[in-house]
Amino acid sequence: MTTQDSINVPSAGESNSAIATANANIALIKYWGKADEDLIIPNMSSLSLTLEGLETTTRVSFDTASHSEQTDLLYIDGKQQQGNALRRVSALLDTIRSMAGIHSHAVVTSHNTVPYEAGLASSSSAFAALATAASYAAGLKLTRRELSRLARRGSGSASRSIFGGMALWHAGHDDDSSFAEPVPCPMDLAIVVVLISGSSKKISSREAMQRSVTTSALYNAWVESNAKDLHDALDAIKREDIAALGPVVQTNSLGMHATMMTAKPPVLYWLPGSVAAMQAVEDLHSHGMNAWATMDAGPNVKVLTTAAEAAQVEQALRDKLPGFEVHTHVAGPGARLLPAEHDI
Ligand code: DP6
């Protein structure tokens, strides 16, 4: 799969409607902070793994004249959405409408197949699925690179979920140059998720990253170290050296959290269970297992390991952390269109 490939077109259905699925991704080298808030141009490049089993499927139908709506309608997991969720979806639909030269509103129906309660239903899969379905429904036939740029405007991390497996989002400096592309990964990696809490966060990642950029004295230092982390991570991947990759991934995430903890006022997503999980990972590591932790804008702990060792890591974490759900995810596919008759 290259960035210039277009998405395979399934059997044709109604021309104003399309359905797409995308998988969530977890960043190994993080994106945290924007140079352009409107276009979502990041301050740094980032690297991620798109995961199997964490999917969003979205149908977008632009109105036909006969049942014209006054606004876009959004349903997520059976519930109609208003407020910020609807505003963010409509903003991306506006971009698509202006690219396609259409004016009709859309009905958007979205379903998350997360194998456990919330907490990981990420904006990465949501906006990658939306960009793919909505652009196709609007009559645009975009390449994966164009889709990545479009998904980025919904949520930065979604630019990477257009691709399966490992993806590198080049920061770039404008709309054209800021896109993700696939990175060959000769290792079979896995992420073991320790679900510390499924409740939705009080501070959005968008707000937390903005606060880190504008108020943390550590932010610029972290951005500088991020460039070296990315270089070292790509080098370790090429050499199939998980023992070199793991520590870079863990330090990069801790550095990002340091910028949150030193923001004014501070942002602390960690719960006691997060600390317990981090310590359990340290313990596995000191017993010679390939296990390194990474955390995002929430309390859940994601453990990087190899697919071959994942079952052992998962079992060890279950034993050490009774009461918490633990699930393994291997690399998953990129965004794809589904046949129009697919039921969601
Ligand atoms: C910590 O992509 O959710 O997961 O672009 O404002 O929508 P917006 O932010 P979002 O932020 C993701 C931040 C992160 C790190 C990462 O995925 O790289």
PDB file of C-alpha atoms in Angstrom, residues 86-293:
ATOM      1  CA  LEU A  86     -21.513  17.383  16.054  1.00  0.00           C
ATOM      2  CA  ARG A  87     -19.549  20.617  15.512  1.00  0.00           C
ATOM      3  CA  ARG A  88     -16.312  18.715  14.845  1.00  0.00           C
ATOM      4  CA  VAL A  89     -18.024  16.335  12.399  1.00  0.00           C
ATOM      5  CA  SER A  90     -19.817  19.191  10.600  1.00  0.00           C
ATOM      6  CA  ALA A  91     -16.543  21.128  10.309  1.00  0.00           C
ATOM      7  CA  LEU A  92     -14.926  18.209   8.459  1.00  0.00           C
ATOM      8  CA  LEU A  93     -18.059  17.749   6.327  1.00  0.00           C
ATOM      9  CA  ASP A  94     -17.877  21.480   5.436  1.00  0.00           C
ATOM     10  CA  THR A  95     -14.335  20.967   4.143  1.00  0.00           C
ATOM     11  CA  ILE A  96     -15.519  17.979   2.070  1.00  0.00           C
ATOM     12  CA  ARG A  97     -18.578  19.875   0.799  1.00  0.00           C
ATOM     13  CA  SER A  98     -16.415  22.743  -0.395  1.00  0.00           C
ATOM     14  CA  MET A  99     -13.938  20.336  -2.089  1.00  0.00           C
ATOM     15  CA  ALA A 100     -16.828  18.534  -3.847  1.00  0.00           C
ATOM     16  CA  GLY A 101     -18.896  21.670  -4.598  1.00  0.00           C
ATOM     17  CA  ILE A 102     -22.005  20.335  -2.865  1.00  0.00           C
ATOM     18  CA  HIS A 103     -24.260  21.964  -0.275  1.00  0.00           C
ATOM     19  CA  SER A 104     -26.434  19.186   1.128  1.00  0.00           C
ATOM     20  CA  HIS A 105     -26.366  18.177   4.767  1.00  0.00           C
ATOM     21  CA  ALA A 106     -25.509  14.643   5.799  1.00  0.00           C
ATOM     22  CA  VAL A 107     -26.773  11.930   8.105  1.00  0.00           C
ATOM     23  CA  VAL A 108     -23.767  10.286   9.810  1.00  0.00           C
ATOM     24  CA  THR A 109     -24.228   7.002  11.662  1.00  0.00           C
ATOM     25  CA  SER A 110     -21.231   5.606  13.481  1.00  0.00           C
ATOM     26  CA  HIS A 111     -20.601   2.427  15.415  1.00  0.00           C
ATOM     27  CA  ASN A 112     -17.570   1.457  17.500  1.00  0.00           C
ATOM     28  CA  THR A 113     -16.684  -2.219  17.863  1.00  0.00           C
ATOM     29  CA  VAL A 114     -14.485  -1.839  20.882  1.00  0.00           C
ATOM     30  CA  PRO A 115     -14.312  -5.160  22.745  1.00  0.00           C
ATOM     31  CA  TYR A 116     -14.769  -3.482  26.104  1.00  0.00           C
ATOM     32  CA  GLU A 117     -16.341  -0.357  27.557  1.00  0.00           C
ATOM     33  CA  ALA A 118     -15.192   3.049  26.178  1.00  0.00           C
ATOM     34  CA  GLY A 119     -11.814   4.417  27.256  1.00  0.00           C
ATOM     35  CA  LEU A 120     -10.178   3.580  23.953  1.00  0.00           C
ATOM     36  CA  ALA A 121     -12.790   4.731  21.465  1.00  0.00           C
ATOM     37  CA  SER A 122     -10.325   7.036  19.870  1.00  0.00           C
ATOM     38  CA  SER A 123     -10.826   9.984  17.567  1.00  0.00           C
ATOM     39  CA  SER A 124      -8.216   8.392  15.279  1.00  0.00           C
ATOM     40  CA  SER A 125     -10.535   5.654  13.986  1.00  0.00           C
ATOM     41  CA  ALA A 126     -13.584   7.951  14.080  1.00  0.00           C
ATOM     42  CA  PHE A 127     -12.216  10.696  11.840  1.00  0.00           C
ATOM     43  CA  ALA A 128     -10.385   8.283   9.508  1.00  0.00           C
ATOM     44  CA  ALA A 129     -13.678   6.426   8.894  1.00  0.00           C
ATOM     45  CA  LEU A 130     -15.591   9.703   8.513  1.00  0.00           C
ATOM     46  CA  ALA A 131     -13.108  11.197   6.017  1.00  0.00           C
ATOM     47  CA  THR A 132     -13.125   7.981   3.951  1.00  0.00           C
ATOM     48  CA  ALA A 133     -16.916   7.519   3.872  1.00  0.00           C
ATOM     49  CA  ALA A 134     -17.851  11.196   3.505  1.00  0.00           C
ATOM     50  CA  SER A 135     -15.388  11.993   0.724  1.00  0.00           C
ATOM     51  CA  TYR A 136     -16.557   8.970  -1.271  1.00  0.00           C
ATOM     52  CA  ALA A 137     -20.235   9.779  -0.652  1.00  0.00           C
ATOM     53  CA  ALA A 138     -19.553  13.336  -1.887  1.00  0.00           C
ATOM     54  CA  GLY A 139     -18.193  11.955  -5.147  1.00  0.00           C
ATOM     55  CA  LEU A 140     -14.488  12.574  -4.423  1.00  0.00           C
ATOM     56  CA  LYS A 141     -12.067   9.766  -5.304  1.00  0.00           C
ATOM     57  CA  LEU A 142      -9.082  10.555  -3.114  1.00  0.00           C
ATOM     58  CA  THR A 143      -5.695   8.851  -2.842  1.00  0.00           C
ATOM     59  CA  ARG A 144      -4.658   7.591   0.590  1.00  0.00           C
ATOM     60  CA  ARG A 145      -2.340  10.565   0.965  1.00  0.00           C
ATOM     61  CA  GLU A 146      -5.217  12.958   0.242  1.00  0.00           C
ATOM     62  CA  LEU A 147      -7.424  11.021   2.672  1.00  0.00           C
ATOM     63  CA  SER A 148      -4.727  11.228   5.332  1.00  0.00           C
ATOM     64  CA  ARG A 149      -4.579  15.020   4.938  1.00  0.00           C
ATOM     65  CA  LEU A 150      -8.357  15.207   5.123  1.00  0.00           C
ATOM     66  CA  ALA A 151      -8.651  12.949   8.196  1.00  0.00           C
ATOM     67  CA  ARG A 152      -5.932  15.088   9.857  1.00  0.00           C
ATOM     68  CA  ARG A 153      -8.252  18.092   9.711  1.00  0.00           C
ATOM     69  CA  GLY A 154     -10.808  16.181  11.813  1.00  0.00           C
ATOM     70  CA  SER A 155      -8.305  14.937  14.383  1.00  0.00           C
ATOM     71  CA  GLY A 156      -4.525  14.881  14.000  1.00  0.00           C
ATOM     72  CA  SER A 157      -4.039  11.238  14.991  1.00  0.00           C
ATOM     73  CA  ALA A 158      -6.660  10.164  12.393  1.00  0.00           C
ATOM     74  CA  SER A 159      -4.178  10.996   9.601  1.00  0.00           C
ATOM     75  CA  ARG A 160      -2.274   7.828  10.631  1.00  0.00           C
ATOM     76  CA  SER A 161      -5.329   5.489  10.783  1.00  0.00           C
ATOM     77  CA  ILE A 162      -5.779   5.758   6.998  1.00  0.00           C
ATOM     78  CA  PHE A 163      -2.898   3.257   6.872  1.00  0.00           C
ATOM     79  CA  GLY A 164      -2.611  -0.200   8.373  1.00  0.00           C
ATOM     80  CA  GLY A 165       0.318  -1.257  10.561  1.00  0.00           C
ATOM     81  CA  MET A 166       3.067   1.256  11.202  1.00  0.00           C
ATOM     82  CA  ALA A 167       2.453   4.823   9.983  1.00  0.00           C
ATOM     83  CA  LEU A 168       4.602   7.933  10.069  1.00  0.00           C
ATOM     84  CA  TRP A 169       2.845  11.317  10.080  1.00  0.00           C
ATOM     85  CA  HIS A 170       5.212  13.898   8.607  1.00  0.00           C
ATOM     86  CA  ALA A 171       4.643  17.169  10.465  1.00  0.00           C
ATOM     87  CA  GLY A 172       5.082  19.220   7.283  1.00  0.00           C
ATOM     88  CA  HIS A 173       4.398  22.955   7.340  1.00  0.00           C
ATOM     89  CA  ASP A 174       1.096  23.352   5.500  1.00  0.00           C
ATOM     90  CA  ASP A 175      -1.982  21.406   4.383  1.00  0.00           C
ATOM     91  CA  ASP A 176      -0.175  19.766   1.439  1.00  0.00           C
ATOM     92  CA  SER A 177       2.935  18.667   3.293  1.00  0.00           C
ATOM     93  CA  SER A 178       1.359  17.301   6.511  1.00  0.00           C
ATOM     94  CA  PHE A 179       0.288  13.681   5.869  1.00  0.00           C
ATOM     95  CA  ALA A 180       0.973  10.155   7.044  1.00  0.00           C
ATOM     96  CA  GLU A 181       2.481   7.308   5.089  1.00  0.00           C
ATOM     97  CA  PRO A 182       3.108   3.640   5.805  1.00  0.00           C
ATOM     98  CA  VAL A 183       6.463   2.505   7.219  1.00  0.00           C
ATOM     99  CA  PRO A 184       7.621  -1.060   6.591  1.00  0.00           C
ATOM    100  CA  CYS A 185       7.882  -2.861   9.916  1.00  0.00           C
ATOM    101  CA  PRO A 186       9.791  -6.148   9.730  1.00  0.00           C
ATOM    102  CA  MET A 187       8.842  -6.998  13.353  1.00  0.00           C
ATOM    103  CA  ASP A 188       5.443  -8.347  14.412  1.00  0.00           C
ATOM    104  CA  LEU A 189       4.552  -5.997  17.265  1.00  0.00           C
ATOM    105  CA  ALA A 190       1.614  -6.089  19.670  1.00  0.00           C
ATOM    106  CA  ILE A 191       0.055  -3.688  22.148  1.00  0.00           C
ATOM    107  CA  VAL A 192      -1.337  -5.130  25.381  1.00  0.00           C
ATOM    108  CA  VAL A 193      -3.889  -2.672  26.775  1.00  0.00           C
ATOM    109  CA  VAL A 194      -4.491  -2.449  30.524  1.00  0.00           C
ATOM    110  CA  LEU A 195      -7.880  -0.773  30.912  1.00  0.00           C
ATOM    111  CA  ILE A 196      -7.611   1.358  34.046  1.00  0.00           C
ATOM    112  CA  SER A 197     -10.788   3.324  33.467  1.00  0.00           C
ATOM    113  CA  GLY A 198     -13.455   3.410  30.779  1.00  0.00           C
ATOM    114  CA  SER A 199     -14.896   6.771  31.858  1.00  0.00           C
ATOM    115  CA  SER A 200     -14.543   9.684  29.494  1.00  0.00           C
ATOM    116  CA  LYS A 201     -11.870  12.216  30.376  1.00  0.00           C
ATOM    117  CA  LYS A 202     -12.604  15.573  31.984  1.00  0.00           C
ATOM    118  CA  ILE A 203     -10.022  17.440  29.906  1.00  0.00           C
ATOM    119  CA  SER A 204      -9.916  16.701  26.156  1.00  0.00           C
ATOM    120  CA  SER A 205      -6.587  15.879  24.523  1.00  0.00           C
ATOM    121  CA  ARG A 206      -7.100  18.972  22.396  1.00  0.00           C
ATOM    122  CA  GLU A 207      -7.282  21.263  25.420  1.00  0.00           C
ATOM    123  CA  ALA A 208      -4.522  19.449  27.305  1.00  0.00           C
ATOM    124  CA  MET A 209      -2.068  19.693  24.422  1.00  0.00           C
ATOM    125  CA  GLN A 210      -2.801  23.377  23.927  1.00  0.00           C
ATOM    126  CA  ARG A 211      -2.192  24.011  27.632  1.00  0.00           C
ATOM    127  CA  SER A 212       1.111  22.089  27.490  1.00  0.00           C
ATOM    128  CA  VAL A 213       2.274  24.111  24.469  1.00  0.00           C
ATOM    129  CA  THR A 214       1.424  27.475  25.966  1.00  0.00           C
ATOM    130  CA  THR A 215       2.322  26.995  29.643  1.00  0.00           C
ATOM    131  CA  SER A 216       4.798  24.144  30.227  1.00  0.00           C
ATOM    132  CA  ALA A 217       8.446  25.139  30.654  1.00  0.00           C
ATOM    133  CA  LEU A 218       9.367  21.611  29.511  1.00  0.00           C
ATOM    134  CA  TYR A 219       7.443  21.688  26.224  1.00  0.00           C
ATOM    135  CA  ASN A 220      10.173  22.949  23.864  1.00  0.00           C
ATOM    136  CA  ALA A 221      12.702  20.513  25.323  1.00  0.00           C
ATOM    137  CA  TRP A 222      10.288  17.641  24.713  1.00  0.00           C
ATOM    138  CA  VAL A 223       9.699  18.710  21.083  1.00  0.00           C
ATOM    139  CA  GLU A 224      13.481  18.751  20.562  1.00  0.00           C
ATOM    140  CA  SER A 225      13.909  15.290  22.062  1.00  0.00           C
ATOM    141  CA  ASN A 226      10.981  14.026  19.982  1.00  0.00           C
ATOM    142  CA  ALA A 227      12.966  14.425  16.750  1.00  0.00           C
ATOM    143  CA  LYS A 228      15.770  12.242  18.116  1.00  0.00           C
ATOM    144  CA  ASP A 229      13.257   9.729  19.533  1.00  0.00           C
ATOM    145  CA  LEU A 230      11.659   9.389  16.090  1.00  0.00           C
ATOM    146  CA  HIS A 231      15.031   8.884  14.430  1.00  0.00           C
ATOM    147  CA  ASP A 232      16.062   6.268  17.026  1.00  0.00           C
ATOM    148  CA  ALA A 233      12.695   4.471  16.833  1.00  0.00           C
ATOM    149  CA  LEU A 234      12.804   4.214  13.019  1.00  0.00           C
ATOM    150  CA  ASP A 235      16.375   2.961  13.229  1.00  0.00           C
ATOM    151  CA  ALA A 236      15.432   0.300  15.826  1.00  0.00           C
ATOM    152  CA  ILE A 237      12.471  -0.829  13.692  1.00  0.00           C
ATOM    153  CA  LYS A 238      14.683  -1.198  10.637  1.00  0.00           C
ATOM    154  CA  ARG A 239      17.129  -3.290  12.684  1.00  0.00           C
ATOM    155  CA  GLU A 240      14.216  -5.354  14.153  1.00  0.00           C
ATOM    156  CA  ASP A 241      15.526  -4.431  17.592  1.00  0.00           C
ATOM    157  CA  ILE A 242      12.630  -4.267  20.066  1.00  0.00           C
ATOM    158  CA  ALA A 243      15.080  -3.903  22.955  1.00  0.00           C
ATOM    159  CA  ALA A 244      16.184  -0.598  21.403  1.00  0.00           C
ATOM    160  CA  LEU A 245      12.676   0.498  20.355  1.00  0.00           C
ATOM    161  CA  GLY A 246      10.936  -0.116  23.701  1.00  0.00           C
ATOM    162  CA  PRO A 247      12.882   2.322  25.904  1.00  0.00           C
ATOM    163  CA  VAL A 248      12.557   5.125  23.314  1.00  0.00           C
ATOM    164  CA  VAL A 249       8.769   4.590  23.179  1.00  0.00           C
ATOM    165  CA  GLN A 250       8.447   4.610  26.965  1.00  0.00           C
ATOM    166  CA  THR A 251      10.626   7.696  27.482  1.00  0.00           C
ATOM    167  CA  ASN A 252       8.821   9.574  24.721  1.00  0.00           C
ATOM    168  CA  SER A 253       5.448   9.016  26.393  1.00  0.00           C
ATOM    169  CA  LEU A 254       6.749   9.924  29.853  1.00  0.00           C
ATOM    170  CA  GLY A 255       8.214  13.133  28.394  1.00  0.00           C
ATOM    171  CA  MET A 256       4.836  14.042  26.904  1.00  0.00           C
ATOM    172  CA  HIS A 257       3.176  13.468  30.297  1.00  0.00           C
ATOM    173  CA  ALA A 258       5.882  15.613  31.925  1.00  0.00           C
ATOM    174  CA  THR A 259       4.747  18.530  29.732  1.00  0.00           C
ATOM    175  CA  MET A 260       1.165  17.981  30.955  1.00  0.00           C
ATOM    176  CA  MET A 261       2.146  17.687  34.606  1.00  0.00           C
ATOM    177  CA  THR A 262       4.110  20.958  34.369  1.00  0.00           C
ATOM    178  CA  ALA A 263       1.350  22.820  32.515  1.00  0.00           C
ATOM    179  CA  LYS A 264      -0.491  25.591  34.384  1.00  0.00           C
ATOM    180  CA  PRO A 265      -2.860  24.396  35.701  1.00  0.00           C
ATOM    181  CA  PRO A 266      -1.433  20.859  35.476  1.00  0.00           C
ATOM    182  CA  VAL A 267      -3.092  18.001  33.615  1.00  0.00           C
ATOM    183  CA  LEU A 268      -2.727  14.631  35.354  1.00  0.00           C
ATOM    184  CA  TYR A 269      -4.496  11.777  33.565  1.00  0.00           C
ATOM    185  CA  TRP A 270      -2.842   9.148  35.750  1.00  0.00           C
ATOM    186  CA  LEU A 271      -4.848   7.166  38.284  1.00  0.00           C
ATOM    187  CA  PRO A 272      -3.454   4.886  41.019  1.00  0.00           C
ATOM    188  CA  GLY A 273      -4.079   1.945  38.637  1.00  0.00           C
ATOM    189  CA  SER A 274      -1.924   3.622  35.974  1.00  0.00           C
ATOM    190  CA  VAL A 275       1.012   3.748  38.403  1.00  0.00           C
ATOM    191  CA  ALA A 276       0.406   0.120  39.415  1.00  0.00           C
ATOM    192  CA  ALA A 277       0.406  -0.902  35.734  1.00  0.00           C
ATOM    193  CA  MET A 278       3.596   1.071  35.023  1.00  0.00           C
ATOM    194  CA  GLN A 279       5.275  -0.670  37.956  1.00  0.00           C
ATOM    195  CA  ALA A 280       4.021  -4.083  36.793  1.00  0.00           C
ATOM    196  CA  VAL A 281       5.570  -3.381  33.386  1.00  0.00           C
ATOM    197  CA  GLU A 282       8.883  -2.440  35.061  1.00  0.00           C
ATOM    198  CA  ASP A 283       8.740  -5.707  36.924  1.00  0.00           C
ATOM    199  CA  LEU A 284       8.148  -7.765  33.746  1.00  0.00           C
ATOM    200  CA  HIS A 285      10.986  -5.901  32.165  1.00  0.00           C
ATOM    201  CA  SER A 286      13.378  -6.630  35.022  1.00  0.00           C
ATOM    202  CA  HIS A 287      12.536 -10.325  34.529  1.00  0.00           C
ATOM    203  CA  GLY A 288      13.766 -10.164  30.955  1.00  0.00           C
ATOM    204  CA  MET A 289      10.449  -9.715  29.146  1.00  0.00           C
ATOM    205  CA  ASN A 290      10.068  -7.320  26.241  1.00  0.00           C
ATOM    206  CA  ALA A 291       7.480  -4.946  27.713  1.00  0.00           C
ATOM    207  CA  TRP A 292       7.438  -1.131  27.698  1.00  0.00           C
ATOM    208  CA  ALA A 293       4.590   1.186  28.622  1.00  0.00           C
TER     209      ALA A 293
END
